XYZ file of C-alpha atoms in Angstrom:
657
model
C -121.617 -75.538 81.310
C -120.289 -76.982 77.842
C -117.692 -75.353 76.266
C -115.349 -75.352 72.972
C -112.818 -76.963 73.029
C -113.372 -79.605 75.788
C -115.695 -81.627 73.402
C -115.700 -83.438 70.264
C -117.918 -82.953 67.230
C -121.036 -84.852 67.099
C -123.311 -85.853 64.336
C -126.512 -87.807 65.561
C -127.812 -89.792 62.859
C -131.294 -92.006 63.889
C -132.170 -95.840 62.810
C -135.325 -97.501 62.556
C -135.259 -100.008 65.166
C -137.338 -103.027 66.678
C -136.558 -105.038 69.535
C -135.629 -108.422 69.457
C -138.722 -110.967 68.767
C -141.288 -108.097 68.040
C -142.038 -107.981 64.388
C -144.755 -106.139 65.029
C -143.406 -103.028 66.817
C -144.330 -99.682 65.097
C -141.391 -98.083 63.340
C -140.131 -94.733 65.322
C -140.178 -91.978 63.295
C -137.054 -89.371 63.232
C -136.890 -86.013 61.873
C -135.576 -85.281 58.407
C -131.722 -84.642 57.896
C -130.857 -81.877 55.884
C -127.277 -80.416 54.653
C -126.264 -76.654 55.861
C -123.500 -75.260 54.019
C -121.857 -72.770 56.282
C -119.658 -70.330 54.070
C -117.000 -67.674 56.036
C -116.254 -64.193 54.652
C -113.397 -62.504 56.005
C -113.297 -58.137 56.773
C -112.063 -58.323 52.723
C -114.885 -59.814 51.523
C -112.793 -62.880 50.887
C -113.198 -66.494 51.433
C -112.043 -66.647 54.778
C -108.338 -68.583 55.539
C -108.131 -71.804 56.676
C -108.063 -72.248 60.473
C -105.492 -73.915 62.634
C -108.677 -74.742 65.038
C -111.837 -75.363 64.320
C -113.737 -72.126 63.552
C -117.675 -73.242 63.689
C -120.105 -74.249 66.663
C -123.489 -75.476 66.341
C -125.795 -76.085 69.354
C -129.185 -77.549 68.813
C -131.537 -75.262 70.551
C -133.880 -78.381 72.004
C -130.991 -80.740 72.634
C -128.455 -79.765 75.094
C -126.304 -82.621 74.415
C -125.755 -81.842 70.690
C -122.721 -79.866 70.017
C -121.043 -79.785 66.491
C -117.569 -78.246 66.297
C -115.601 -78.612 63.125
C -114.718 -76.545 59.687
C -117.227 -74.631 57.334
C -118.352 -76.274 54.386
C -121.402 -78.963 54.132
C -122.783 -80.238 57.406
C -125.953 -82.909 58.024
C -128.272 -82.094 60.301
C -131.836 -82.979 61.797
C -134.413 -80.607 60.895
C -135.029 -78.425 64.281
C -133.785 -75.169 65.292
C -129.491 -74.469 65.822
C -127.164 -71.524 66.850
C -124.846 -71.033 64.963
C -121.028 -69.694 65.772
C -118.070 -68.546 63.742
C -114.795 -67.500 64.806
C -113.484 -65.963 61.330
C -109.501 -64.823 61.078
C -108.803 -62.004 58.908
C -105.258 -61.389 57.914
C -103.583 -57.751 58.020
C -100.440 -57.363 56.248
C -97.426 -57.274 58.239
C -99.719 -57.080 62.014
C -101.578 -60.522 63.657
C -105.212 -60.801 61.988
C -108.347 -59.808 63.503
C -110.664 -61.841 64.875
C -114.419 -61.810 64.098
C -117.440 -63.855 66.326
C -119.954 -64.107 63.995
C -123.413 -65.937 64.961
C -126.835 -66.978 63.689
C -128.526 -67.808 66.941
C -131.726 -69.522 66.043
C -131.283 -70.962 62.688
C -134.152 -73.161 61.608
C -133.387 -76.018 59.243
C -136.260 -77.562 57.748
C -134.284 -78.633 54.176
C -131.194 -78.052 52.832
C -130.059 -74.477 53.804
C -126.598 -72.204 52.614
C -125.379 -70.156 55.390
C -123.166 -67.599 54.727
C -121.217 -65.882 58.082
C -119.635 -62.152 57.018
C -116.965 -60.439 59.393
C -117.732 -57.322 57.587
C -121.062 -57.381 60.089
C -118.573 -57.239 63.376
C -118.734 -54.205 65.404
C -115.366 -53.720 67.574
C -115.536 -55.401 70.620
C -113.324 -54.976 73.888
C -112.359 -54.888 77.102
C -109.653 -52.892 79.353
C -108.930 -50.745 82.233
C -108.242 -47.001 82.551
C -104.390 -47.929 83.834
C -102.011 -47.849 80.910
C -99.543 -49.838 82.219
C -101.978 -52.652 82.363
C -102.013 -53.418 78.948
C -101.377 -57.056 79.203
C -103.236 -59.972 80.079
C -105.803 -61.937 78.160
C -108.870 -61.286 76.899
C -112.134 -63.806 75.571
C -115.557 -63.472 74.149
C -118.118 -66.134 74.883
C -121.081 -66.672 73.132
C -124.250 -69.262 74.851
C -127.095 -70.694 74.133
C -129.595 -71.336 76.967
C -131.197 -74.996 75.945
C -133.114 -76.916 78.386
C -132.483 -75.174 81.529
C -128.782 -75.330 80.544
C -126.067 -73.209 79.122
C -123.866 -74.002 76.439
C -121.319 -72.176 74.815
C -118.055 -71.434 72.891
C -115.196 -69.510 73.882
C -111.775 -67.427 72.169
C -108.908 -65.969 74.383
C -106.075 -63.913 72.736
C -103.576 -61.494 73.561
C -105.193 -58.321 73.434
C -102.121 -56.067 72.315
C -102.236 -58.178 69.110
C -105.501 -58.989 67.449
C -108.142 -56.552 66.947
C -111.857 -58.569 67.773
C -115.571 -57.809 66.633
C -118.999 -59.751 67.051
C -121.855 -59.127 65.559
C -125.519 -61.699 64.876
C -126.935 -62.055 61.863
C -129.080 -58.694 61.308
C -132.952 -60.041 62.266
C -131.469 -62.991 64.115
C -132.092 -62.423 67.190
C -133.088 -64.950 69.823
C -133.781 -64.923 73.534
C -131.790 -68.505 74.080
C -128.626 -66.361 73.016
C -126.093 -64.196 75.274
C -122.491 -63.263 75.069
C -120.048 -62.045 77.508
C -116.827 -60.844 77.199
C -113.840 -60.989 80.140
C -109.965 -59.318 80.392
C -107.535 -59.581 82.970
C -105.486 -56.469 82.520
C -101.658 -56.470 84.098
C -98.510 -55.376 82.873
C -97.077 -57.693 80.151
C -94.840 -60.446 81.158
C -93.165 -60.371 78.128
C -92.472 -57.353 75.613
C -90.377 -57.211 72.600
C -89.664 -54.101 70.659
C -87.696 -53.443 67.323
C -86.717 -50.291 67.950
C -85.741 -47.219 65.191
C -87.878 -45.658 62.534
C -89.323 -48.815 61.192
C -89.652 -50.524 64.514
C -92.588 -52.401 65.988
C -93.893 -54.315 68.993
C -93.458 -58.347 68.446
C -95.627 -61.153 69.050
C -93.547 -63.038 70.623
C -93.846 -65.799 73.396
C -92.204 -67.974 75.772
C -90.683 -70.769 74.411
C -91.648 -74.508 75.767
C -90.115 -74.560 79.486
C -87.972 -71.714 79.291
C -86.007 -69.851 82.437
C -88.102 -66.389 82.939
C -85.586 -64.006 84.587
C -86.359 -60.694 85.670
C -84.813 -58.930 82.344
C -85.243 -55.529 81.151
C -83.364 -53.682 78.887
C -81.859 -53.209 75.558
C -79.967 -55.626 73.435
C -78.151 -55.949 69.711
C -80.074 -58.900 67.715
C -78.108 -60.907 65.158
C -78.842 -63.341 63.554
C -77.241 -67.051 63.494
C -78.533 -68.887 61.163
C -79.659 -72.444 62.421
C -77.694 -72.208 66.006
C -75.581 -74.740 64.737
C -71.757 -74.324 66.079
C -70.976 -73.291 62.830
C -73.532 -70.817 62.351
C -72.569 -69.504 65.794
C -69.039 -69.505 64.866
C -69.713 -66.515 62.086
C -71.317 -64.457 64.156
C -70.470 -61.797 67.741
C -73.018 -63.353 70.184
C -71.683 -62.150 73.094
C -74.376 -60.372 75.613
C -76.534 -60.955 72.190
C -80.110 -61.568 71.406
C -79.620 -64.344 68.854
C -82.451 -65.167 66.782
C -82.052 -69.022 64.831
C -84.562 -70.329 61.831
C -85.401 -74.178 62.401
C -86.516 -76.040 59.900
C -89.934 -77.531 60.016
C -89.813 -81.438 61.440
C -87.372 -80.352 64.329
C -87.676 -81.858 67.679
C -87.765 -79.786 70.656
C -84.806 -81.698 72.279
C -83.095 -80.616 69.100
C -84.202 -76.973 69.328
C -83.365 -76.968 73.199
C -79.825 -78.323 71.826
C -79.415 -75.271 69.648
C -79.874 -73.360 72.636
C -77.109 -74.220 74.650
C -74.806 -73.594 71.575
C -76.084 -70.183 71.763
C -75.590 -70.088 75.633
C -71.950 -71.105 74.846
C -71.455 -68.649 72.568
C -71.983 -65.747 75.168
C -75.676 -64.865 74.553
C -77.928 -63.627 76.688
C -80.870 -64.018 75.190
C -82.384 -66.865 72.210
C -85.267 -66.343 69.748
C -86.589 -69.172 67.484
C -88.826 -69.373 64.412
C -89.656 -72.213 62.707
C -89.325 -72.120 58.894
C -92.045 -72.163 56.724
C -94.267 -70.720 58.672
C -96.692 -73.557 58.528
C -94.086 -76.118 60.042
C -94.412 -76.866 64.134
C -92.369 -79.224 66.412
C -92.552 -83.102 65.899
C -92.003 -84.116 69.388
C -93.149 -83.198 72.493
C -90.233 -82.218 75.369
C -89.929 -84.368 78.145
C -90.837 -82.460 81.568
C -87.429 -81.805 82.740
C -85.958 -80.878 79.407
C -85.765 -76.783 78.767
C -83.484 -74.222 76.846
C -80.223 -73.550 78.331
C -80.905 -69.535 78.004
C -83.762 -67.663 78.572
C -85.411 -68.157 74.760
C -88.761 -66.754 72.941
C -90.623 -67.710 70.071
C -92.069 -65.918 67.106
C -94.023 -68.023 65.163
C -96.121 -65.360 64.377
C -96.654 -62.714 61.860
C -94.781 -59.942 63.296
C -92.285 -62.577 64.559
C -91.333 -63.681 61.261
C -91.182 -60.034 59.947
C -88.732 -59.441 63.048
C -86.746 -62.114 61.598
C -86.324 -60.967 58.573
C -84.910 -57.299 59.944
C -82.409 -59.095 61.796
C -81.850 -61.394 59.308
C -80.800 -58.500 57.037
C -78.612 -56.703 59.452
C -78.223 -56.571 63.681
C -80.590 -54.416 65.193
C -81.474 -52.514 68.352
C -84.052 -54.059 70.663
C -86.052 -53.445 73.694
C -86.980 -56.610 75.991
C -88.747 -56.916 78.880
C -89.269 -60.223 80.896
C -91.412 -60.182 84.199
C -93.700 -62.795 85.972
C -94.035 -60.686 88.988
C -96.814 -58.137 87.754
C -98.246 -55.557 90.100
C -101.511 -54.678 88.740
C -104.253 -56.725 88.455
C -107.806 -56.103 86.985
C -110.455 -58.788 86.519
C -113.146 -56.809 83.898
C -116.176 -58.938 82.737
C -119.587 -57.519 80.879
C -121.947 -58.830 78.931
C -125.536 -60.729 79.176
C -127.573 -59.097 76.435
C -128.787 -60.612 73.046
C -127.801 -57.077 70.704
C -124.689 -57.395 69.072
C -125.471 -54.563 66.525
C -123.167 -51.994 68.502
C -119.856 -51.738 69.632
C -119.075 -53.264 72.798
C -115.798 -51.546 73.427
C -115.343 -50.786 77.335
C -112.698 -49.045 79.570
C -114.440 -48.764 82.856
C -112.744 -46.562 85.230
C -111.123 -47.939 88.285
C -113.237 -46.123 90.573
C -116.174 -47.557 89.263
C -115.147 -51.155 90.023
C -114.588 -53.059 93.343
C -111.256 -53.056 95.102
C -109.655 -55.890 96.958
C -107.169 -55.685 99.264
C -105.240 -58.794 98.829
C -102.484 -60.382 100.545
C -100.170 -63.367 99.580
C -98.695 -65.130 102.735
C -95.875 -67.174 102.114
C -92.403 -68.251 101.639
C -90.239 -65.320 100.161
C -87.652 -67.949 98.898
C -90.512 -69.817 96.884
C -92.696 -66.173 95.731
C -94.636 -66.836 92.352
C -98.491 -67.848 92.314
C -100.805 -68.267 90.141
C -104.185 -66.470 89.977
C -106.994 -66.769 88.769
C -111.253 -65.644 88.799
C -114.426 -66.820 87.497
C -117.684 -64.821 87.129
C -121.251 -65.946 85.865
C -123.265 -64.067 83.202
C -126.061 -65.336 81.683
C -126.177 -68.280 83.433
C -122.714 -69.097 82.201
C -119.262 -69.327 83.857
C -117.203 -66.496 82.222
C -113.233 -67.164 83.107
C -109.771 -67.309 81.066
C -108.109 -70.344 81.076
C -104.938 -68.564 81.506
C -103.670 -68.013 84.849
C -101.829 -64.844 85.896
C -98.700 -64.827 88.025
C -97.978 -62.733 91.420
C -95.611 -62.941 93.882
C -95.738 -63.680 97.535
C -95.299 -62.325 100.277
C -96.936 -59.013 99.393
C -100.199 -57.173 99.743
C -101.663 -55.316 96.869
C -105.019 -53.974 95.888
C -106.933 -55.855 93.019
C -109.869 -54.345 90.960
C -112.891 -56.288 89.900
C -116.098 -55.491 87.990
C -118.664 -55.739 90.908
C -120.576 -58.882 91.340
C -119.811 -62.325 92.841
C -116.287 -63.937 91.652
C -114.918 -67.358 92.267
C -111.241 -66.463 93.170
C -108.187 -69.197 93.485
C -104.715 -68.829 94.270
C -102.113 -71.745 93.536
C -98.295 -72.025 94.071
C -95.812 -74.262 95.434
C -96.280 -74.073 98.810
C -99.457 -72.954 99.204
C -101.413 -76.014 97.277
C -104.885 -74.391 95.700
C -107.163 -72.521 97.181
C -110.815 -70.500 96.677
C -113.198 -68.349 97.847
C -116.264 -66.930 96.454
C -116.939 -63.181 97.119
C -119.756 -60.644 96.415
C -117.629 -57.764 95.440
C -119.662 -54.355 95.562
C -118.706 -51.195 93.393
C -116.463 -48.310 95.678
C -115.925 -50.732 98.729
C -112.472 -52.469 99.251
C -112.874 -55.598 100.272
C -110.020 -58.136 101.860
C -108.982 -61.602 100.834
C -105.451 -63.128 103.050
C -104.141 -66.260 100.833
C -102.153 -69.042 102.344
C -102.284 -67.451 106.253
C -100.874 -69.476 108.868
C -102.256 -71.368 110.704
C -102.724 -74.317 108.292
C -105.165 -76.900 109.545
C -107.761 -79.497 108.660
C -111.341 -78.073 107.998
C -114.201 -79.203 105.886
C -116.013 -76.450 104.822
C -118.072 -77.114 101.666
C -117.576 -80.386 99.475
C -115.130 -82.597 97.396
C -115.580 -84.470 94.118
C -115.092 -87.493 92.992
C -116.307 -89.514 89.688
C -118.578 -91.957 91.755
C -120.986 -89.355 93.186
C -119.914 -85.959 92.055
C -120.323 -83.429 94.423
C -120.054 -84.559 98.027
C -119.102 -84.105 101.261
C -115.492 -84.479 102.188
C -116.222 -87.150 104.897
C -119.200 -88.996 104.885
C -121.176 -92.481 105.504
C -122.126 -93.397 101.614
C -122.762 -97.181 100.506
C -121.968 -99.171 103.539
C -118.543 -97.099 104.077
C -116.822 -94.151 105.451
C -115.720 -92.489 102.439
C -113.265 -90.028 103.284
C -111.434 -86.743 101.950
C -109.220 -84.816 104.706
C -108.170 -81.233 103.635
C -105.635 -81.173 106.101
C -104.341 -77.991 105.005
C -106.675 -75.414 105.053
C -105.534 -71.880 105.705
C -106.517 -69.733 108.350
C -109.990 -68.573 106.776
C -111.163 -71.963 106.677
C -110.605 -72.481 102.644
C -109.708 -76.475 102.269
C -106.473 -78.197 100.612
C -105.884 -81.739 100.590
C -102.825 -83.257 101.427
C -101.311 -84.459 97.856
C -98.939 -87.736 97.887
C -97.901 -87.192 94.510
C -96.129 -84.147 95.525
C -94.360 -86.325 98.169
C -97.049 -85.594 101.337
C -96.862 -88.881 103.707
C -99.206 -89.799 106.283
C -101.857 -92.282 107.304
C -105.620 -93.008 107.970
C -106.906 -95.146 110.812
C -110.012 -96.263 111.722
C -111.352 -97.671 114.910
C -114.652 -99.007 116.059
C -115.624 -99.719 119.315
C -111.903 -99.452 120.298
C -111.106 -101.887 117.520
C -108.788 -101.355 114.515
C -110.646 -101.525 111.517
C -108.075 -100.554 108.684
C -105.349 -98.273 108.536
C -104.877 -96.714 105.346
C -100.741 -95.600 104.228
C -101.725 -92.793 102.807
C -102.857 -89.080 104.403
C -105.499 -88.212 102.088
C -108.210 -90.484 100.964
C -109.727 -93.582 102.121
C -113.017 -95.956 101.921
C -113.509 -98.062 104.673
C -116.128 -100.384 104.840
C -118.204 -100.622 108.257
C -121.123 -102.287 109.909
C -124.708 -100.714 110.028
C -125.090 -101.226 113.923
C -124.391 -98.011 115.911
C -121.088 -97.685 116.793
C -118.010 -95.319 118.133
C -115.575 -94.394 116.023
C -112.144 -93.417 116.569
C -110.675 -91.656 113.395
C -107.292 -90.473 113.365
C -105.421 -88.631 109.981
C -101.975 -87.544 109.988
C -100.436 -85.475 107.147
C -96.592 -84.895 106.989
C -94.872 -82.047 104.175
C -91.517 -81.941 104.558
C -90.502 -79.757 102.026
C -88.640 -76.716 101.422
C -91.134 -74.933 100.204
C -93.543 -75.786 102.982
C -92.016 -74.088 106.334
C -94.804 -74.051 108.066
C -97.786 -76.832 109.744
C -95.333 -79.831 108.374
C -97.164 -82.104 110.489
C -101.008 -82.154 111.290
C -102.990 -84.802 113.009
C -106.325 -84.701 114.062
C -107.394 -87.791 116.356
C -111.826 -87.715 116.097
C -113.983 -89.723 118.150
C -118.018 -89.847 117.454
C -120.839 -92.070 116.979
C -122.764 -93.044 113.769
C -124.952 -95.976 112.385
C -126.584 -96.734 108.829
C -129.405 -94.560 110.476
C -126.580 -91.816 109.287
C -126.559 -93.052 105.597
C -125.770 -90.053 102.992
C -124.650 -87.507 106.063
C -121.414 -85.686 106.850
C -119.451 -87.396 109.405
C -119.768 -85.013 112.274
C -116.091 -84.374 112.852
C -115.088 -81.414 115.137
C -112.179 -78.856 113.619
C -110.569 -76.140 115.532
C -109.093 -73.156 113.530
C -106.714 -70.729 114.525
C -106.610 -67.470 113.100
C -103.463 -65.199 114.633
C -102.155 -62.201 113.000
C -99.203 -62.811 111.314
C -97.204 -60.863 108.809
C -96.790 -61.554 105.349
C -94.110 -64.075 106.155
C -96.564 -65.767 108.399
C -94.640 -64.453 111.374
C -95.704 -62.793 114.831
C -93.696 -60.837 116.706
C -90.826 -62.773 119.498
C -91.356 -62.971 122.817
C -94.615 -61.065 122.997
C -98.173 -62.126 124.750
C -100.396 -62.445 121.983
C -104.389 -63.415 121.788
C -105.029 -65.743 118.914
C -108.754 -65.790 118.021
C -110.008 -69.700 117.460
C -113.461 -71.636 116.172
C -114.625 -74.767 117.064
C -116.236 -75.811 113.753
C -118.037 -78.843 112.387
C -118.487 -78.729 108.182
C -116.652 -75.312 108.204
C -119.370 -74.378 110.198
C -119.023 -72.531 113.477
C -120.575 -74.807 116.295
C -121.075 -74.205 120.141
C -118.804 -76.057 122.393
C -118.606 -77.392 125.679
C -115.157 -77.247 126.003
C -111.592 -76.267 124.539
C -108.246 -76.897 125.626
C -105.170 -75.547 124.197
C -100.938 -76.022 124.592
C -98.398 -74.561 122.612
C -94.921 -76.052 122.373
C -91.354 -74.318 120.740
C -89.352 -76.689 120.384
C -91.485 -78.635 117.351
C -93.460 -81.020 120.143
C -91.254 -82.183 122.659
C -92.758 -80.342 125.135
C -95.922 -78.860 125.816
C -97.659 -76.091 128.251
C -101.435 -75.611 128.564
C -102.377 -71.741 127.866
C -105.275 -69.876 128.764
C -108.604 -69.904 126.850
C -111.798 -67.873 126.954
C -115.159 -67.725 125.164
C -115.608 -65.041 123.288
C -119.303 -63.878 121.701
C -117.499 -64.826 117.992
C -115.597 -68.127 119.177
C -112.713 -68.507 121.325
C -109.643 -66.360 122.217
C -105.715 -68.283 123.251
C -103.393 -66.444 124.879
C -99.623 -67.064 124.161
C -96.450 -65.828 124.884
C -94.111 -66.167 122.194
C -90.823 -67.617 122.282
C -87.666 -64.991 121.389
C -87.213 -67.117 117.902
C -88.282 -70.081 115.925
C -91.818 -71.691 115.722
C -95.141 -71.994 117.797
C -96.579 -75.647 117.411
C -100.695 -75.906 118.504
C -102.389 -78.838 120.087
C -106.384 -78.413 120.755
C -108.967 -80.385 122.256
C -112.938 -79.690 122.307
C -115.984 -81.332 122.550
C -118.858 -79.700 120.928
C -122.647 -80.206 122.422
C -123.281 -83.408 120.560
C -120.237 -85.205 122.653
C -118.169 -85.298 119.450
C -114.261 -85.427 120.000
C -110.867 -84.188 118.935
C -107.833 -83.932 119.168
C -105.569 -81.603 116.618
C -102.194 -81.184 116.723
C -99.976 -78.613 114.410
C -96.221 -78.630 114.441
C -94.659 -75.115 113.557
C -98.175 -73.580 113.109
C -96.256 -70.172 112.871
C -93.362 -68.777 112.888
C -91.609 -65.649 115.033
């Protein structure tokens, strides 16, 4: 699916060409080109103000590769049928602007044409939950065109607290190729700023670049301190207050950060920054390690400048909430039809949604996780580009519009994992993220630039092409080792007992091999030693299998053993107890019948090992383990499937006690 914001404007221009040395070649006939003039009117009937981002998207209905993205005015197009989408901003005195999504889904161009898209056609659209505390989050409106079996689309994303939204299609211009959808993630706001008093209002403020975000909730005095220089701050009492400053257009981030250091040195609790004039901007990006010296808010919005004017006139009392640990999560998505002639403001009841009891396992010292969700409506992916923070360890109920969702969770100490779930209205489902034991798995597929979507480990074009998700979670969701964050390890391949190649990295390798059938031994080791990854510090797998050129294009028959113990949210089991751990012998992430499974445990990080009892069950295997009084349990397993493929797998610090 093609999305606005990820493509460049494209104007296709034809030409008459003849092959070299072939003067008699027949001329090629190209469709004529015409001028489309697009005019936009806002909800007051005035010409729409210039936008900071392109406001027009045009798709050719018989060519999914044609996408124009730009501004209204004169646009040269070939003869044909087009979907034209506009996003129209309407200013509102003292408030943030509204946005109207106006579309002509099937415009026929066979001569010079003028198209007026009028925001006054728009009917209200929006989504919210019935939980009044979940008023934050994000909202996005998507419009699609189904072209030659493909879906292309455009989207806009907003903070739903500040921007009323409207949508419509041009009357009489319906098309079966057109569809729309809207998606909302509803949660408690991460940042709230209110000016208190009889003339008070909520301020559309955002976290300044790289700003620290402590847990903060309370009322403060807000004071104006000019440009935040030491001289400006010497004229005010900043102690314990929110200090608002105004920086000239062209200020660098580095200089802005220095001004926040001045504010902190003056004893302030918070900083608030606005660029003047309103059209101004920062002229230099910040280095990754640069950050404000204290929590800093940015108010380059209509209400943000209005707030600055009030504080500039006199000290004011404000309320502030900074909280990146929301406890609520609603993922709402609706649409799919072609009719935008009526209002589409929806407020589904929680009881009509699908509930998901979600557990975020992890290390309490590194709690933040980022979660996201994608569903499909009318053949197009529906999603929000902004992820939502949550905390670990915790278990909570989350709510989704019934349907199929692709869920993802990322965070320090966990990597990223995803799962696809069919969620049913009125039912409570369960999903656990980052649950021990983390180990190798080959479920699903990976992607690369050469082959696109492909198996994790396969034989292709005369080589073993290898990608190793050595840190998959207990549910079998793959997660790769990441050398860029410091993961170490190696990959070694042996053919008929002789070393073919050793690669000094733990994640990916491509090793050429001979065509004849041979016995291969493949050893992969991933080492992650960092404070935010307390478990599965070393994961090693030693595979034996046969392969030849006859297996070209096939996955390698690599067997893995997946353990799924009953652990708490910190990935611990009870100490000094006998426990039974479910285990599964898998190939490609799917359970296979094993001829043999043997398991050993260690309570001293692998210095000594004790073999434990293993028994077969209908679902797989059970491993009986006596946990130590404290510390960690490491696991070693050997398995052989019915085809003779073997693995010896070692996981140091598989779970805690």
